[in-house]
Amino acid sequence: MIHCLTSSYKKDFARAKALNQKLMKRNDIVHHLFVEQTELHIFAPLIGHNKTLLHVKPDGGEGGLGRSGTMARFPCYLKMLEFLKDGDTYIQLDSDVILVDDEVIIPALVCAEDEIKGFYHPHYPTHMDRKETENSKFRFFSMSGMTICCSAEIFKRSIPKREDQMLAVIDLMLNEGFTPSEDVVLSFL
């Protein structure tokens, strides 16, 4: 099964709805939409389909940027842990992702056990922004937040279980000179 997380808000409803309609054409996807409590009523019409689940996310989050963005996404990750089973695929799709050929793209996003997929520029990965003389062992490829995919097994062992653990990751990233936006933190995890 594919479990897809999309975080959205009222100004983005039309795009989130279009994405949801594409995803719901398939029988192997559950679309988890995360919205703020005050906007549940806007997204409620989408849950008429039993494979679309609506969840409440924390208010704020600064569009996913910095500590507040990552910490607003953290409860969403914990909620996803409740649904993912071994053999499943976790896909994080921004609401503005347009699946032109969903019959080809969605199967290509499915991950095997211990597989990660996402979009990054191979010539300019995050770690190449550092000078070669730097001694830091802090190296990773940052994938674009528009689409990050991994097997359920990777997701389950990578997501911290407690808030203090997630804050420690954010502090580590800040100390290493990275902006801990939610997609960068997820890529690191």
Coordinates of N, CA, C and O in Angstrom, one line a residue:
M1 N 0.9 -1.2 0.0 CA 0.0 0.0 0.0 C 0.9 1.2 0.0 O 2.0 1.2 0.6
I2 N 0.4 2.3 -0.6 CA 1.1 3.6 -0.7 C 0.4 4.5 0.3 O -0.9 4.6 0.2
H3 N 1.1 5.1 1.2 CA 0.5 6.1 2.1 C 1.1 7.4 1.7 O 2.3 7.6 1.9
C4 N 0.3 8.3 1.3 CA 0.8 9.6 0.8 C 0.4 10.7 1.7 O -0.8 10.9 2.0
L5 N 1.4 11.5 2.2 CA 1.1 12.6 3.1 C 1.2 13.9 2.3 O 2.1 14.2 1.5
T6 N 0.1 14.7 2.4 CA 0.1 16.1 1.8 C -0.4 17.0 2.9 O -1.4 16.8 3.5
S7 N 0.5 18.0 3.1 CA 0.1 19.1 4.0 C -0.4 20.3 3.2 O 0.2 20.7 2.2
S8 N -1.6 20.8 3.6 CA -2.2 21.8 2.8 C -2.9 22.9 3.6 O -2.9 22.8 4.9
Y9 N -3.4 23.9 3.0 CA -4.2 24.9 3.6 C -5.2 25.5 2.6 O -5.2 25.2 1.5
K10 N -6.1 26.4 3.1 CA -7.2 26.8 2.3 C -6.9 27.4 1.0 O -7.5 27.2 0.0
K11 N -5.8 28.2 0.9 CA -5.4 28.9 -0.3 C -4.9 27.9 -1.3 O -4.8 28.2 -2.5
D12 N -4.6 26.7 -0.9 CA -4.1 25.7 -1.8 C -5.1 24.6 -2.0 O -4.8 23.5 -2.6
F13 N -6.3 24.8 -1.6 CA -7.3 23.7 -1.7 C -7.5 23.2 -3.2 O -7.6 22.0 -3.4
A14 N -7.6 24.1 -4.1 CA -7.9 23.6 -5.5 C -6.7 22.7 -6.0 O -7.0 21.7 -6.6
R15 N -5.5 23.0 -5.7 CA -4.4 22.1 -6.1 C -4.4 20.8 -5.3 O -4.2 19.7 -5.9
A16 N -4.7 20.9 -4.0 CA -4.8 19.7 -3.2 C -5.9 18.8 -3.7 O -5.8 17.5 -3.7
K17 N -7.0 19.4 -4.1 CA -8.1 18.6 -4.6 C -7.8 17.9 -5.9 O -8.1 16.7 -6.1
A18 N -7.1 18.6 -6.8 CA -6.7 18.0 -8.1 C -5.7 16.9 -7.9 O -5.8 15.8 -8.5
L19 N -4.8 17.0 -6.9 CA -3.9 15.9 -6.6 C -4.6 14.7 -6.0 O -4.4 13.6 -6.4
N20 N -5.5 15.0 -5.1 CA -6.3 14.0 -4.5 C -7.1 13.2 -5.6 O -7.2 12.0 -5.5
Q21 N -7.7 13.9 -6.5 CA -8.5 13.2 -7.6 C -7.6 12.3 -8.4 O -8.0 11.2 -8.8
K22 N -6.4 12.7 -8.7 CA -5.5 11.8 -9.4 C -5.1 10.6 -8.6 O -5.1 9.5 -9.1
L23 N -4.8 10.8 -7.3 CA -4.4 9.7 -6.5 C -5.6 8.7 -6.3 O -5.3 7.5 -6.2
M24 N -6.8 9.2 -6.2 CA -7.9 8.3 -5.9 C -8.3 7.5 -7.1 O -9.2 6.6 -7.0
K25 N -7.7 7.7 -8.2 CA -8.0 6.8 -9.4 C -7.4 5.4 -9.2 O -7.7 4.5 -9.8
R26 N -6.4 5.3 -8.2 CA -5.7 4.1 -7.9 C -6.3 3.4 -6.7 O -6.8 4.0 -5.8
N27 N -6.2 2.1 -6.7 CA -6.7 1.3 -5.5 C -5.6 1.1 -4.5 O -5.9 0.5 -3.4
D28 N -4.4 1.4 -4.7 CA -3.3 1.1 -3.8 C -2.7 2.3 -3.1 O -1.6 2.3 -2.5
I29 N -3.5 3.4 -3.0 CA -3.1 4.6 -2.3 C -4.1 5.1 -1.3 O -5.3 5.1 -1.5
V30 N -3.6 5.4 -0.1 CA -4.4 6.2 0.9 C -3.7 7.5 1.0 O -2.5 7.7 1.2
H31 N -4.6 8.6 0.8 CA -4.1 9.9 0.7 C -4.4 10.6 2.1 O -5.6 10.7 2.5
H32 N -3.4 10.9 2.8 CA -3.5 11.5 4.1 C -3.3 13.1 4.0 O -2.2 13.5 3.7
L33 N -4.4 13.8 4.1 CA -4.3 15.3 4.0 C -4.3 15.8 5.4 O -5.1 15.5 6.3
F34 N -3.3 16.7 5.6 CA -3.1 17.3 6.9 C -3.4 18.8 6.8 O -2.7 19.5 6.0
V35 N -4.4 19.3 7.6 CA -4.8 20.7 7.5 C -5.0 21.2 9.0 O -5.1 20.4 9.9
E36 N -5.0 22.5 9.1 CA -5.3 23.1 10.4 C -6.7 22.9 10.8 O -7.6 22.8 10.0
Q37 N -7.0 22.8 12.1 CA -8.3 22.6 12.6 C -9.4 23.5 12.0 O -10.5 23.1 11.7
T38 N -9.0 24.8 11.9 CA -10.0 25.8 11.4 C -10.3 25.6 9.9 O -11.3 26.3 9.5
E39 N -9.6 24.8 9.2 CA -9.8 24.6 7.8 C -10.3 23.2 7.5 O -10.5 22.9 6.3
L40 N -10.6 22.4 8.5 CA -11.2 21.1 8.2 C -12.4 21.1 7.3 O -12.6 20.2 6.5
H41 N -13.3 22.1 7.6 CA -14.6 22.1 6.8 C -14.3 22.3 5.4 O -15.1 21.9 4.5
I42 N -13.2 23.0 5.0 CA -12.9 23.2 3.6 C -12.6 21.9 2.9 O -13.0 21.7 1.7
F43 N -11.8 21.1 3.6 CA -11.3 19.8 3.0 C -12.2 18.7 3.2 O -12.1 17.6 2.6
A44 N -13.2 18.8 4.1 CA -14.1 17.7 4.4 C -14.8 17.1 3.2 O -15.0 15.8 3.2
P45 N -15.2 17.8 2.1 CA -15.8 17.1 1.0 C -14.9 16.1 0.3 O -15.4 15.2 -0.4
L46 N -13.6 16.1 0.5 CA -12.7 15.2 -0.1 C -12.7 13.8 0.6 O -12.2 12.8 0.0
I47 N -13.2 13.7 1.8 CA -13.2 12.5 2.5 C -14.3 11.6 2.2 O -14.5 10.5 2.8
G48 N -15.1 11.9 1.2 CA -16.2 11.0 0.8 C -15.6 9.7 0.2 O -16.3 8.7 0.2
H49 N -14.4 9.7 -0.2 CA -13.8 8.5 -0.6 C -13.0 7.9 0.5 O -12.3 8.5 1.3
N50 N -13.2 6.6 0.7 CA -12.7 5.9 1.9 C -11.1 5.8 1.9 O -10.5 5.4 2.9
K51 N -10.5 6.2 0.9 CA -9.0 6.2 0.8 C -8.4 7.6 1.0 O -7.2 7.8 0.8
T52 N -9.2 8.6 1.4 CA -8.7 9.9 1.7 C -9.0 10.1 3.2 O -10.2 10.1 3.6
L53 N -8.0 10.4 3.9 CA -8.1 10.6 5.4 C -7.7 12.0 5.7 O -6.6 12.5 5.2
L54 N -8.4 12.7 6.5 CA -8.2 14.0 6.9 C -7.7 14.1 8.3 O -8.3 13.5 9.2
H55 N -6.5 14.7 8.5 CA -5.9 14.8 9.8 C -5.6 16.3 10.2 O -5.4 17.1 9.3
V56 N -5.6 16.5 11.5 CA -5.4 17.9 11.9 C -3.9 18.0 12.2 O -3.2 17.2 12.8
K57 N -3.3 19.1 11.6 CA -1.9 19.4 11.9 C -1.8 20.7 12.8 O -2.8 21.4 12.9
P58 N -0.7 20.9 13.4 CA -0.6 22.1 14.3 C -0.7 23.3 13.5 O -0.3 23.4 12.3
D59 N -1.2 24.4 14.1 CA -1.3 25.7 13.5 C 0.1 26.2 13.2 O 1.0 25.9 13.9
G60 N 0.2 27.1 12.2 CA 1.5 27.7 11.9 C 2.4 26.9 11.1 O 1.9 26.2 10.2
G61 N 3.6 26.9 11.4 CA 4.6 26.0 10.7 C 5.4 26.8 9.6 O 6.2 26.2 9.0
E62 N 5.1 28.1 9.4 CA 5.8 28.9 8.6 C 6.1 28.3 7.2 O 7.2 28.4 6.6
G63 N 5.1 27.6 6.7 CA 5.3 27.0 5.3 C 6.4 25.9 5.3 O 6.9 25.7 4.2
G64 N 6.7 25.3 6.4 CA 7.7 24.2 6.4 C 9.1 24.7 6.7 O 10.0 23.9 6.7
L65 N 9.3 26.0 6.9 CA 10.6 26.5 7.0 C 11.1 26.5 8.5 O 10.3 26.8 9.4
G66 N 12.4 26.3 8.7 CA 13.0 26.4 10.0 C 12.5 25.4 11.0 O 11.7 24.5 10.7
R67 N 12.8 25.8 12.3 CA 12.4 24.9 13.4 C 10.9 24.8 13.5 O 10.4 23.7 13.7
S68 N 10.2 25.9 13.3 CA 8.7 25.8 13.5 C 8.1 25.0 12.4 O 7.1 24.3 12.6
G69 N 8.6 25.1 11.2 CA 8.1 24.3 10.1 C 8.3 22.8 10.3 O 7.4 22.0 10.1
T70 N 9.5 22.4 10.8 CA 9.8 21.0 11.0 C 9.0 20.5 12.2 O 8.4 19.4 12.1
M71 N 8.8 21.3 13.2 CA 8.1 20.9 14.4 C 6.6 20.8 14.1 O 5.9 20.0 14.8
A72 N 6.1 21.6 13.2 CA 4.7 21.5 12.8 C 4.5 20.2 12.0 O 3.4 19.6 12.0
R73 N 5.5 19.7 11.2 CA 5.4 18.5 10.5 C 5.6 17.3 11.3 O 5.1 16.2 11.0
F74 N 6.3 17.4 12.4 CA 6.7 16.2 13.2 C 5.4 15.4 13.7 O 5.4 14.2 13.5
P75 N 4.4 16.1 14.2 CA 3.2 15.3 14.6 C 2.5 14.6 13.4 O 1.9 13.5 13.5
C76 N 2.7 15.1 12.2 CA 2.2 14.5 11.0 C 2.9 13.2 10.7 O 2.4 12.2 10.4
Y77 N 4.3 13.2 10.9 CA 5.1 12.0 10.8 C 4.7 11.0 11.8 O 4.6 9.8 11.5
L78 N 4.4 11.4 13.0 CA 4.0 10.4 14.1 C 2.7 9.8 13.7 O 2.5 8.6 13.9
K79 N 1.8 10.6 13.2 CA 0.5 10.0 12.8 C 0.7 9.0 11.6 O 0.1 8.0 11.6
M80 N 1.6 9.3 10.7 CA 1.8 8.4 9.6 C 2.4 7.1 10.1 O 2.1 6.0 9.5
L81 N 3.1 7.1 11.2 CA 3.7 5.9 11.7 C 2.6 4.9 12.2 O 2.8 3.7 12.2
E82 N 1.4 5.4 12.5 CA 0.3 4.6 12.9 C -0.3 3.8 11.8 O -0.9 2.8 12.0
F83 N -0.1 4.2 10.6 CA -0.7 3.6 9.4 C 0.3 2.7 8.6 O -0.1 1.8 8.0
L84 N 1.6 3.0 8.6 CA 2.5 2.3 7.8 C 2.8 0.9 8.3 O 3.1 0.7 9.5
K85 N 2.8 0.0 7.4 CA 3.1 -1.4 7.7 C 4.3 -1.8 6.8 O 4.5 -1.2 5.8
D86 N 5.0 -2.8 7.3 CA 6.2 -3.3 6.5 C 5.7 -3.6 5.1 O 4.6 -4.2 4.9
G87 N 6.4 -3.2 4.1 CA 6.1 -3.5 2.7 C 5.4 -2.3 2.1 O 5.2 -2.2 0.8
D88 N 4.9 -1.3 2.9 CA 4.2 -0.1 2.4 C 5.3 0.9 1.9 O 6.5 0.8 2.2
T89 N 4.8 1.9 1.1 CA 5.6 3.0 0.7 C 5.1 4.3 1.3 O 3.9 4.5 1.3
Y90 N 6.0 5.1 1.8 CA 5.6 6.5 2.3 C 6.0 7.4 1.2 O 7.1 7.4 0.7
I91 N 5.0 8.2 0.8 CA 5.3 9.3 -0.2 C 4.8 10.6 0.4 O 3.7 10.7 0.8
Q92 N 5.7 11.6 0.4 CA 5.3 12.9 0.8 C 5.2 13.7 -0.5 O 6.2 13.9 -1.3
L93 N 4.0 14.2 -0.8 CA 3.7 15.0 -2.0 C 3.2 16.4 -1.6 O 2.2 16.5 -0.9
D94 N 3.9 17.4 -2.1 CA 3.4 18.8 -1.9 C 2.1 18.9 -2.7 O 1.9 18.2 -3.7
S95 N 1.2 19.7 -2.2 CA -0.1 19.8 -2.8 C -0.1 20.4 -4.2 O -1.0 20.2 -5.0
D96 N 1.0 21.1 -4.6 CA 1.1 21.6 -5.9 C 1.8 20.7 -6.9 O 2.1 21.1 -8.0
V97 N 2.0 19.5 -6.5 CA 2.6 18.5 -7.5 C 1.5 18.1 -8.5 O 0.4 17.8 -8.1
I98 N 1.9 18.2 -9.7 CA 0.9 17.8 -10.8 C 1.4 16.5 -11.4 O 2.5 16.4 -12.0
L99 N 0.6 15.5 -11.3 CA 0.9 14.2 -11.9 C 0.3 14.1 -13.3 O -0.9 13.8 -13.4
V100 N 1.1 14.4 -14.2 CA 0.7 14.4 -15.6 C 0.3 13.0 -16.1 O -0.8 12.8 -16.6
D101 N 1.2 12.1 -15.9 CA 0.9 10.7 -16.3 C 1.0 9.8 -15.1 O 2.0 9.1 -14.8
D102 N -0.1 9.8 -14.3 CA -0.1 9.1 -13.0 C 0.0 7.6 -13.2 O 0.5 6.9 -12.3
E103 N -0.3 7.0 -14.3 CA -0.2 5.6 -14.5 C 1.3 5.2 -14.6 O 1.6 4.0 -14.3
V104 N 2.2 6.1 -14.9 CA 3.6 5.8 -15.0 C 4.3 6.4 -13.8 O 5.2 5.7 -13.2
I105 N 4.0 7.5 -13.4 CA 4.7 8.2 -12.3 C 4.5 7.5 -10.9 O 5.4 7.2 -10.2
I106 N 3.3 7.2 -10.6 CA 3.0 6.7 -9.2 C 3.7 5.3 -9.0 O 4.4 5.1 -8.0
P107 N 3.6 4.4 -10.0 CA 4.3 3.1 -9.8 C 5.9 3.3 -9.7 O 6.5 2.6 -8.9
A108 N 6.4 4.4 -10.3 CA 7.8 4.7 -10.3 C 8.2 5.2 -8.9 O 9.4 5.1 -8.5
L109 N 7.3 5.7 -8.1 CA 7.6 6.2 -6.8 C 7.6 5.2 -5.7 O 8.0 5.4 -4.6
V110 N 7.0 4.0 -6.0 CA 6.9 2.9 -5.0 C 8.3 2.5 -4.7 O 9.2 2.3 -5.6
C111 N 8.6 2.3 -3.4 CA 9.9 1.9 -2.9 C 9.9 0.5 -2.4 O 9.0 0.0 -1.7
A112 N 11.0 -0.2 -2.8 CA 11.3 -1.5 -2.2 C 11.8 -1.4 -0.8 O 12.1 -0.2 -0.4
E113 N 11.9 -2.4 -0.1 CA 12.4 -2.4 1.3 C 13.8 -1.7 1.3 O 14.6 -2.0 0.4
D114 N 14.0 -0.8 2.2 CA 15.2 0.0 2.3 C 15.6 0.8 1.1 O 16.7 1.1 0.8
E115 N 14.6 1.3 0.4 CA 14.8 2.2 -0.8 C 14.2 3.6 -0.5 O 13.2 3.7 0.2
I116 N 15.0 4.5 -1.0 CA 14.6 6.0 -0.9 C 14.6 6.5 -2.3 O 15.4 6.3 -3.1
K117 N 13.5 7.4 -2.6 CA 13.5 8.0 -3.9 C 13.1 9.5 -3.6 O 12.3 9.8 -2.7
G118 N 13.5 10.3 -4.5 CA 13.2 11.7 -4.4 C 13.9 12.5 -5.5 O 14.6 12.0 -6.3
F119 N 13.6 13.8 -5.5 CA 14.2 14.7 -6.5 C 15.4 15.5 -5.8 O 15.2 16.1 -4.8
Y120 N 16.5 15.4 -6.4 CA 17.6 16.3 -6.1 C 18.5 16.5 -7.3 O 18.4 15.7 -8.3
H121 N 19.3 17.5 -7.3 CA 20.2 17.7 -8.5 C 21.5 17.0 -8.2 O 22.2 17.4 -7.3
P122 N 21.9 16.0 -9.0 CA 23.1 15.3 -8.7 C 24.4 16.1 -8.7 O 25.4 15.7 -8.1
H123 N 24.4 17.2 -9.4 CA 25.6 18.0 -9.5 C 25.7 19.0 -8.4 O 26.7 19.6 -8.2
Y124 N 24.6 19.3 -7.7 CA 24.6 20.2 -6.6 C 23.9 19.7 -5.4 O 23.0 20.4 -4.9
P125 N 24.3 18.5 -4.9 CA 23.6 18.1 -3.6 C 24.1 19.0 -2.5 O 25.1 19.7 -2.5
T126 N 23.3 18.9 -1.4 CA 23.5 19.8 -0.3 C 24.9 19.7 0.2 O 25.6 20.7 0.5
H127 N 25.5 18.5 0.3 CA 26.8 18.4 0.9 C 27.9 19.0 0.1 O 29.0 19.3 0.6
M128 N 27.7 19.2 -1.2 CA 28.7 19.8 -2.1 C 28.8 21.3 -1.9 O 29.7 22.0 -2.4
D129 N 27.9 21.9 -1.1 CA 28.0 23.4 -0.8 C 29.1 23.6 0.2 O 29.5 24.8 0.4
R130 N 29.7 22.6 0.8 CA 30.7 22.8 1.8 C 32.1 22.7 1.1 O 32.3 22.1 0.1
K131 N 33.0 23.4 1.8 CA 34.4 23.3 1.3 C 35.0 21.9 1.5 O 34.7 21.3 2.5
E132 N 35.8 21.5 0.6 CA 36.4 20.1 0.7 C 37.3 20.0 1.9 O 37.5 18.9 2.4
T133 N 37.8 21.1 2.4 CA 38.7 21.0 3.6 C 38.0 20.9 4.9 O 38.6 20.6 5.9
E134 N 36.7 21.1 4.9 CA 35.9 21.0 6.1 C 35.9 19.6 6.7 O 35.8 18.6 6.0
N135 N 36.1 19.4 8.0 CA 36.2 18.1 8.6 C 34.9 17.5 9.0 O 34.8 16.4 9.5
S136 N 33.8 18.2 8.9 CA 32.5 17.7 9.3 C 32.1 16.5 8.6 O 32.3 16.3 7.4
K137 N 31.5 15.5 9.4 CA 31.0 14.3 8.8 C 29.6 14.4 8.5 O 28.9 13.4 8.1
F138 N 29.0 15.6 8.6 CA 27.6 15.8 8.4 C 27.4 15.9 6.9 O 27.6 17.0 6.3
R139 N 27.0 14.8 6.2 CA 26.8 14.8 4.8 C 25.5 14.1 4.5 O 25.3 13.0 5.0
F140 N 24.8 14.6 3.5 CA 23.5 13.9 3.1 C 23.1 14.6 1.8 O 23.5 15.7 1.5
F141 N 22.2 13.9 1.1 CA 21.6 14.5 -0.1 C 20.2 15.0 0.3 O 19.4 14.3 0.8
S142 N 20.0 16.3 0.0 CA 18.7 16.9 0.4 C 17.8 16.8 -0.8 O 18.1 17.3 -1.9
M143 N 16.7 16.1 -0.6 CA 15.7 15.9 -1.7 C 14.7 17.1 -1.6 O 14.4 17.6 -0.6
S144 N 14.1 17.4 -2.8 CA 13.1 18.4 -2.8 C 11.9 18.0 -2.1 O 11.5 16.8 -2.2
G145 N 11.3 18.8 -1.3 CA 10.1 18.5 -0.5 C 8.9 18.2 -1.4 O 7.9 17.6 -0.9
M146 N 9.0 18.5 -2.7 CA 7.8 18.2 -3.5 C 7.5 16.8 -3.6 O 6.3 16.4 -3.6
T147 N 8.5 15.9 -3.6 CA 8.3 14.5 -3.6 C 9.4 13.8 -2.9 O 10.6 13.8 -3.4
I148 N 9.1 13.2 -1.8 CA 10.1 12.4 -1.0 C 9.4 11.0 -0.7 O 8.3 11.0 -0.2
C149 N 10.1 9.9 -1.1 CA 9.5 8.6 -1.0 C 10.5 7.7 -0.3 O 11.7 7.8 -0.5
C150 N 10.0 6.8 0.5 CA 10.8 5.7 1.1 C 10.0 4.6 1.5 O 8.7 4.7 1.7
S151 N 10.6 3.4 1.8 CA 9.9 2.3 2.2 C 9.4 2.5 3.7 O 10.0 3.3 4.4
A152 N 8.4 1.8 4.1 CA 7.9 2.0 5.4 C 8.9 1.6 6.4 O 9.0 2.3 7.5
E153 N 9.7 0.7 6.1 CA 10.8 0.2 7.1 C 11.8 1.4 7.4 O 12.1 1.6 8.5
I154 N 12.2 2.1 6.3 CA 13.1 3.2 6.5 C 12.4 4.3 7.3 O 13.0 4.9 8.2
F155 N 11.2 4.6 6.9 CA 10.4 5.7 7.6 C 10.3 5.4 9.1 O 10.6 6.3 9.9
K156 N 9.9 4.2 9.4 CA 9.6 3.8 10.8 C 10.9 3.9 11.6 O 10.8 4.3 12.8
R157 N 12.0 3.5 11.1 CA 13.2 3.6 11.9 C 13.9 4.9 11.9 O 14.8 5.2 12.7
S158 N 13.5 5.8 11.0 CA 14.2 7.1 10.8 C 13.5 8.2 11.6 O 14.2 9.2 12.0
I159 N 12.2 8.2 11.8 CA 11.5 9.3 12.4 C 11.7 9.2 13.9 O 11.4 8.1 14.5
P160 N 12.2 10.2 14.6 CA 12.3 10.2 16.0 C 10.9 10.0 16.7 O 9.9 10.4 16.1
K161 N 10.9 9.3 17.8 CA 9.6 9.0 18.5 C 9.2 10.1 19.4 O 8.0 10.2 19.9
R162 N 10.2 11.0 19.8 CA 9.9 12.0 20.8 C 10.3 13.4 20.3 O 11.2 13.5 19.5
E163 N 9.6 14.4 20.8 CA 9.8 15.7 20.4 C 11.3 16.2 20.7 O 11.9 16.8 19.9
D164 N 11.8 15.8 21.9 CA 13.2 16.2 22.2 C 14.2 15.6 21.3 O 15.2 16.2 20.9
Q165 N 13.9 14.4 20.7 CA 14.8 13.8 19.7 C 14.8 14.6 18.4 O 15.8 14.8 17.8
M166 N 13.6 15.1 18.0 CA 13.5 15.9 16.8 C 14.2 17.2 17.0 O 14.9 17.7 16.1
L167 N 14.0 17.8 18.1 CA 14.6 19.1 18.4 C 16.2 18.9 18.4 O 16.9 19.8 18.0
A168 N 16.7 17.8 18.8 CA 18.1 17.6 18.8 C 18.6 17.5 17.4 O 19.7 18.0 17.1
V169 N 17.8 16.9 16.5 CA 18.2 16.8 15.1 C 18.3 18.3 14.5 O 19.2 18.6 13.8
I170 N 17.3 19.1 14.8 CA 17.2 20.4 14.4 C 18.4 21.2 14.9 O 19.1 21.9 14.1
D171 N 18.7 21.0 16.2 CA 19.9 21.7 16.7 C 21.2 21.3 16.0 O 22.1 22.1 15.7
L172 N 21.3 20.0 15.7 CA 22.5 19.5 15.0 C 22.6 20.2 13.7 O 23.7 20.6 13.3
M173 N 21.5 20.3 13.0 CA 21.5 20.9 11.6 C 21.9 22.4 11.7 O 22.7 22.9 10.9
L174 N 21.3 23.1 12.7 CA 21.6 24.5 12.9 C 23.1 24.7 13.2 O 23.8 25.6 12.7
N175 N 23.6 23.8 14.0 CA 25.0 23.9 14.4 C 26.0 23.6 13.2 O 27.1 24.1 13.2
E176 N 25.5 22.9 12.3 CA 26.3 22.5 11.1 C 26.0 23.5 10.0 O 26.6 23.4 8.9
G177 N 25.2 24.6 10.2 CA 25.0 25.6 9.2 C 23.9 25.4 8.2 O 23.8 26.0 7.2
F178 N 23.0 24.4 8.5 CA 21.9 24.2 7.6 C 20.6 24.8 8.1 O 20.4 24.9 9.3
T179 N 19.7 25.2 7.2 CA 18.4 25.6 7.6 C 17.5 24.4 7.7 O 17.4 23.7 6.8
P180 N 17.0 24.1 8.9 CA 16.3 22.9 9.1 C 14.8 22.9 8.7 O 13.9 22.8 9.4
S181 N 14.6 23.2 7.4 CA 13.3 23.1 6.9 C 12.8 21.7 6.9 O 13.6 20.7 6.9
E182 N 11.5 21.5 6.8 CA 11.0 20.1 7.0 C 11.5 19.1 5.9 O 11.7 18.0 6.2
D183 N 11.6 19.6 4.7 CA 12.1 18.6 3.7 C 13.6 18.3 3.8 O 14.0 17.2 3.6
V184 N 14.4 19.3 4.3 CA 15.8 19.0 4.5 C 16.0 18.1 5.7 O 16.8 17.1 5.6
V185 N 15.2 18.3 6.7 CA 15.3 17.4 7.9 C 14.8 16.0 7.5 O 15.5 15.0 7.9
L186 N 13.8 15.9 6.8 CA 13.3 14.5 6.4 C 14.4 13.9 5.5 O 14.6 12.7 5.7
S187 N 15.0 14.6 4.6 CA 16.1 14.0 3.8 C 17.2 13.5 4.7 O 17.7 12.4 4.5
F188 N 17.6 14.3 5.7 CA 18.6 13.9 6.6 C 18.2 12.7 7.4 O 19.0 11.7 7.5
L189 N 17.0 12.7 7.9 CA 16.6 11.5 8.7 C 16.6 10.2 7.8 O 16.9 9.2 8.2

